[in-house]
Short mmCIF file of C-alpha atoms in Angstrom, two decimals:
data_model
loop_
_atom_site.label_atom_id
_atom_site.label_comp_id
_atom_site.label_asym_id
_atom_site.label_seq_id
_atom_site.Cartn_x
_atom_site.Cartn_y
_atom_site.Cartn_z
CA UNK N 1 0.00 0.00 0.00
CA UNK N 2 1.06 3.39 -0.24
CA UNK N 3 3.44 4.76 2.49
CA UNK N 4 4.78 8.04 3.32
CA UNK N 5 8.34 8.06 5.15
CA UNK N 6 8.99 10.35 7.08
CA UNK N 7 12.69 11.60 8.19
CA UNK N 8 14.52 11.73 10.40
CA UNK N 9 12.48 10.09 13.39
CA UNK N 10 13.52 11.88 16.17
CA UNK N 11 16.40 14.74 16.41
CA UNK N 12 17.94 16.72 19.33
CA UNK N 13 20.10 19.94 18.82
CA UNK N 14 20.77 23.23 20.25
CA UNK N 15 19.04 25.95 20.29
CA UNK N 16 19.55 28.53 17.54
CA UNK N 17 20.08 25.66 15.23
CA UNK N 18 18.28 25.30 12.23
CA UNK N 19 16.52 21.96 11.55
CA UNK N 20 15.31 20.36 8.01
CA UNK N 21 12.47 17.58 8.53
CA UNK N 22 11.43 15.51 5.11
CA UNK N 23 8.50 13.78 4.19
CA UNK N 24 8.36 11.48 0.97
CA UNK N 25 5.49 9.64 -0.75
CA UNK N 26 6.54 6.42 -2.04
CA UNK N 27 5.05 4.78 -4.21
CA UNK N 28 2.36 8.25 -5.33
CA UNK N 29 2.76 11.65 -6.06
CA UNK N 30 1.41 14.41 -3.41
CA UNK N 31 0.15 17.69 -4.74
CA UNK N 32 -0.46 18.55 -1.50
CA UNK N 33 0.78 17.22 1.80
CA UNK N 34 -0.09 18.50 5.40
CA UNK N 35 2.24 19.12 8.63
CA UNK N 36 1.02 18.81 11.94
CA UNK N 37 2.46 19.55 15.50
CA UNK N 38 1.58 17.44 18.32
CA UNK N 39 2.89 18.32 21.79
CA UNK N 40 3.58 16.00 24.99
CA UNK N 41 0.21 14.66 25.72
CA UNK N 42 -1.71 16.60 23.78
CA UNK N 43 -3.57 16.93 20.19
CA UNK N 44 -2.29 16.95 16.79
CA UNK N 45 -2.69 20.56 15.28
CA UNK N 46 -2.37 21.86 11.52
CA UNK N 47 0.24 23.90 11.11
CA UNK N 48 0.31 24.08 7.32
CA UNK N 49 -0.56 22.93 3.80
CA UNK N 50 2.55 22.17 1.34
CA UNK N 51 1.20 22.82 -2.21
CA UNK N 52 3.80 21.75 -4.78
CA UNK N 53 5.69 23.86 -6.83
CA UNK N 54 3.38 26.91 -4.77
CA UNK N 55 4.05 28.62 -1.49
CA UNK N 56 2.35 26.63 1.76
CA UNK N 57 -0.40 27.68 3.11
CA UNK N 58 0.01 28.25 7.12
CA UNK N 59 -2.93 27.86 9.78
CA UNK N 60 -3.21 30.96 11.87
CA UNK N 61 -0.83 31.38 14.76
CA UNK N 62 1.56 29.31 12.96
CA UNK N 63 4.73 31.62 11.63
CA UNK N 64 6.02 31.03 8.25
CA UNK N 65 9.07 32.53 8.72
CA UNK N 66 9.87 30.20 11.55
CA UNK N 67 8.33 27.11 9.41
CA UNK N 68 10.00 26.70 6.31
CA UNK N 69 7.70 24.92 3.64
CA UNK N 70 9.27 22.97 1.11
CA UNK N 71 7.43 21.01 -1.90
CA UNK N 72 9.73 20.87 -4.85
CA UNK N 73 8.74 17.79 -6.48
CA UNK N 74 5.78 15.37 -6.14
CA UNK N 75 7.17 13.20 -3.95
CA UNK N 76 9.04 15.12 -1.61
CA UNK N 77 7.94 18.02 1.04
CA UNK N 78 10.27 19.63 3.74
CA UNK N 79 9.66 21.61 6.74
CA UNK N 80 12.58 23.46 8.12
CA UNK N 81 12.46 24.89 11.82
CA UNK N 82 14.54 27.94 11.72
CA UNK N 83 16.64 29.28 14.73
CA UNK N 84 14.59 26.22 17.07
CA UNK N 85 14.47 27.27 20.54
CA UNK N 86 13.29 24.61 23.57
CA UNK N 87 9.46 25.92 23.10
CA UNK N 88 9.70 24.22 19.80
CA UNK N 89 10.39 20.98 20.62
CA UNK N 90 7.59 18.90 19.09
CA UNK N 91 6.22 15.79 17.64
CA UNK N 92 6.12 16.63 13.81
CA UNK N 93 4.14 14.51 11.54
CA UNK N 94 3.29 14.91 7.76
CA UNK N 95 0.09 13.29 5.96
CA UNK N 96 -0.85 12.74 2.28
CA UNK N 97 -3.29 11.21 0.30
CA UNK N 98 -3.11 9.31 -3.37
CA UNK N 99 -5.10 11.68 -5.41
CA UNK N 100 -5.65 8.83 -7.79
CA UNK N 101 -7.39 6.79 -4.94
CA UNK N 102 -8.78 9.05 -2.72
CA UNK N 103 -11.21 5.93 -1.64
CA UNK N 104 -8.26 4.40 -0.25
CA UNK N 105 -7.92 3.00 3.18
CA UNK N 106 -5.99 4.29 4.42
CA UNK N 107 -7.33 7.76 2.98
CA UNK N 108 -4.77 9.98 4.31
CA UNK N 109 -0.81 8.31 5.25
CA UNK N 110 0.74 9.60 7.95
CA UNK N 111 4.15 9.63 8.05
CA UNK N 112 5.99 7.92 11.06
CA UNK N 113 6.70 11.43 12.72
CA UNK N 114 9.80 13.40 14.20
CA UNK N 115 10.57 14.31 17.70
CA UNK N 116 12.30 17.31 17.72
CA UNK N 117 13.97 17.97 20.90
CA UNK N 118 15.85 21.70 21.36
CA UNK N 119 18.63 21.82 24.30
CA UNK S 1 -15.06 26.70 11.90
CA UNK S 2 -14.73 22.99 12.38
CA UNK S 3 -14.34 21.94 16.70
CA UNK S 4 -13.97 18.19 17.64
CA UNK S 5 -14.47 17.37 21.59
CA UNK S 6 -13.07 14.42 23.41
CA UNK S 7 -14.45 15.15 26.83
CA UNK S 8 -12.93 12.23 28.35
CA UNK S 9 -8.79 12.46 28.58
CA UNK S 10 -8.42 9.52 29.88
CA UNK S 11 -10.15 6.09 31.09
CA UNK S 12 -8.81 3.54 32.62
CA UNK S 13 -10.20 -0.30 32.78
CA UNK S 14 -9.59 -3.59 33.28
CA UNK S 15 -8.72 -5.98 30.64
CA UNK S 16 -12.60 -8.01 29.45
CA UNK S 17 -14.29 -4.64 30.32
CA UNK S 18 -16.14 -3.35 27.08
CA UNK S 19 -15.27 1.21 27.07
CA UNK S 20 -16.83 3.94 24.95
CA UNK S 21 -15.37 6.35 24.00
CA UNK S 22 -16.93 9.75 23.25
CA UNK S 23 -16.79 11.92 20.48
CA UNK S 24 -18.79 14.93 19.28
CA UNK S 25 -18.24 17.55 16.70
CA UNK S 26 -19.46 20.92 14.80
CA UNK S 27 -19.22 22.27 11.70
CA UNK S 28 -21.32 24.15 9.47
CA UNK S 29 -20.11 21.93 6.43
CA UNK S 30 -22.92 19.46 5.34
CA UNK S 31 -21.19 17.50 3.65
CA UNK S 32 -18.08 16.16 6.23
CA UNK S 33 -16.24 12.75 6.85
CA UNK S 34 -15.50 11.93 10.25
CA UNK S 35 -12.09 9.40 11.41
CA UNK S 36 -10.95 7.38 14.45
CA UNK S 37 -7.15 6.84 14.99
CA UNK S 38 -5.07 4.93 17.10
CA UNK S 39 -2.02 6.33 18.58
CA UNK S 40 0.39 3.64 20.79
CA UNK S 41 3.19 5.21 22.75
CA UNK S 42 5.33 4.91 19.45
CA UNK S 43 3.50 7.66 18.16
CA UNK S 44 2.34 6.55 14.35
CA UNK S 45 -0.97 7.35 13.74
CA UNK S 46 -3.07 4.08 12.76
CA UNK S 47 -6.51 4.90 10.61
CA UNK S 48 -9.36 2.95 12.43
CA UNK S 49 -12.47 4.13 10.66
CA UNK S 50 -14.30 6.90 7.91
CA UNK S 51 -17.52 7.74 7.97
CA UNK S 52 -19.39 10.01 5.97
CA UNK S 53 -22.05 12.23 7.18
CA UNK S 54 -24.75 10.74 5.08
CA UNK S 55 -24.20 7.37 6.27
CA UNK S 56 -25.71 7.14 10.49
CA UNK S 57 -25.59 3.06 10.12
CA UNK S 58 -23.56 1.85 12.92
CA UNK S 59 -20.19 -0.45 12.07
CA UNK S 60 -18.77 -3.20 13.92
CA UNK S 61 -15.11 -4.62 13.13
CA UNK S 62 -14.19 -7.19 15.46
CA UNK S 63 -14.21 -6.33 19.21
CA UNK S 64 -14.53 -2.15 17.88
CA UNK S 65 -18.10 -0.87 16.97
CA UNK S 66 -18.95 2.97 16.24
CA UNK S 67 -22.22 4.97 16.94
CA UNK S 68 -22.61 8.00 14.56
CA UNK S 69 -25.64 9.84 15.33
CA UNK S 70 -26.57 13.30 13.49
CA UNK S 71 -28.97 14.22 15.73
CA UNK S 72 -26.62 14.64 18.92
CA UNK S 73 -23.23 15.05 16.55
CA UNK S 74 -21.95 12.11 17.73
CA UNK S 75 -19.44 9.76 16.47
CA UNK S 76 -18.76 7.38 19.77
CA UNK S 77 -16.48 4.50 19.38
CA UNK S 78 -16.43 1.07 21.66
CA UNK S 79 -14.20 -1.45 22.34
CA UNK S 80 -15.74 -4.75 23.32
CA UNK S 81 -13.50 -7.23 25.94
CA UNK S 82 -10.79 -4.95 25.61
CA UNK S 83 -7.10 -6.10 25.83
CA UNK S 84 -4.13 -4.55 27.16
CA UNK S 85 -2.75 -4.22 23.77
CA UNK S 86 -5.85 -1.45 23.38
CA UNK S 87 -3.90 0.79 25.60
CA UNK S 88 -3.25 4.18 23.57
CA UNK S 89 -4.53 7.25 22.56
CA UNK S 90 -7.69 7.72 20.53
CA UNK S 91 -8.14 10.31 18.45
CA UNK S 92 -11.33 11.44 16.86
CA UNK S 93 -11.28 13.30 13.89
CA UNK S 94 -13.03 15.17 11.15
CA UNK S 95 -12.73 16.58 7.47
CA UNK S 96 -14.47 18.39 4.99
CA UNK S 97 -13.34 15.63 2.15
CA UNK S 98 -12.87 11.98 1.62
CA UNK S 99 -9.58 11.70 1.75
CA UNK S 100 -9.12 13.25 5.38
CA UNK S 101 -7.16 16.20 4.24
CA UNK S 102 -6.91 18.68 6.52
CA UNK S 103 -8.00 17.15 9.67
CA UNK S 104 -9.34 18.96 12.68
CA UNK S 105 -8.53 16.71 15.66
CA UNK S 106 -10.12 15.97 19.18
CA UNK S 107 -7.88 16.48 22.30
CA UNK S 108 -7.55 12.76 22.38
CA UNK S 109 -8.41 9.89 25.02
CA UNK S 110 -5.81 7.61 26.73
CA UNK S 111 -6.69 4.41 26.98
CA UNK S 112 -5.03 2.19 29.71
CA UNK S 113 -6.07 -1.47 29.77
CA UNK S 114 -4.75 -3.12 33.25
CA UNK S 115 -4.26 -7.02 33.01
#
């Protein structure tokens, strides 16, 4: 079945340090894929929708220039957390769905997630 | 704007007992899918059910059975003799579309099945 992977799975850096999460479809191509945060014990949230080859569309409260968006090709989007500081550190997870089976079940893949973790 | 409520955040049993778990949601859309997922402390997300809001007939799938009722914007989900391997978070979700793009998620109920 289709799969997203999601990279890497978990990361821990300094603070001030810029970090570059990916998020491939497999085995379909992704017009659109969707990032969501999900802190310690609590609910996943939108933070944006990556539109290929067109800027993302961000969720209110969430800052673009803090949340790079990414979505170069139709396989791959990237979400880049610029100068991180400890308040970001996160669960980040992408999502997708086949447009060519949108009837699918799963509909949407998830990818495996990344816990970001800023010293 | 789209608002999904998990009033319980947590409920804990013993393993055999059957659990519901609540769910209920607005939106002004009348056309809307709603989702279950299953989150274990590894953190994937795993895709239990769709429903769309045109179809209220209840589903059963093993030992898991949902209740989707318009009326009370419901969408109630219930494990039957759970196990411990039940233990998680479930999240309830919903969607304008099909595919379950854009989702607006519930706060989430922990699960803990004791032995």
């Amino acid at each position: 079945g289709a799969v997203v992977s999601q990279h890497p799975s978990w990361v821990i850096c300094k603070s001030g340090t810029s970090v570059k999460i990916e998020c491939r479809s497999l085995d379909f191509q992704a017009t659109t894929m969707f990032w969501y945060r999900q802190f310690p014990k609590q609910s996943l949230m939108l933070m944006a929708t990556s539109n290929e080859g067109s800027k993302a569309t961000y969720e209110q409260g969430v800052e673009k220039d803090k949340f790079l968006i990414n979505h170069a090709s139709l396989t791959l989007s990237t979400l880049t957390v610029t100068s991180a500081h400890p308040e970001d550190s996160s669960f980040y997870i992408c999502s997708a769905s086949d447009p060519v089976d949108p009837y699918s079940s799963p509909p949407q893949h998830f990818g495996d997630g990344t816990r970001l973790s800023i010293l | 704007a789209q608002k999904v409520t998990q009033a319980q955040t947590e409920i804990s049993v013993v393993e055999k007992e059957d659990v519901t778990l609540d769910c209920v949601y607005e939106t002004r859309d009348t056309t809307y899918y709603l989702f279950w997922y299953k989150q274990p402390p590894s953190g994937e997300l795993v895709f239990l059910i769709r429903r769309n809001s045109f179809d209220e007939q209840n589903e059963i799938s093993g030992r898991y059975s949902w209740n989707f009722q318009k009326s009370t914007s419901s969408f109630n989900f219930t494990i039957t003799a759970s196990q411990v391997v039940d233990s998680a978070v479930y999240f309830c979700a919903l969607s304008a579309d099909n595919a379950g793009n854009m989702l607006t998620f519930g706060g989430g109920t922990r699960l803990m099945v004791k032995p």
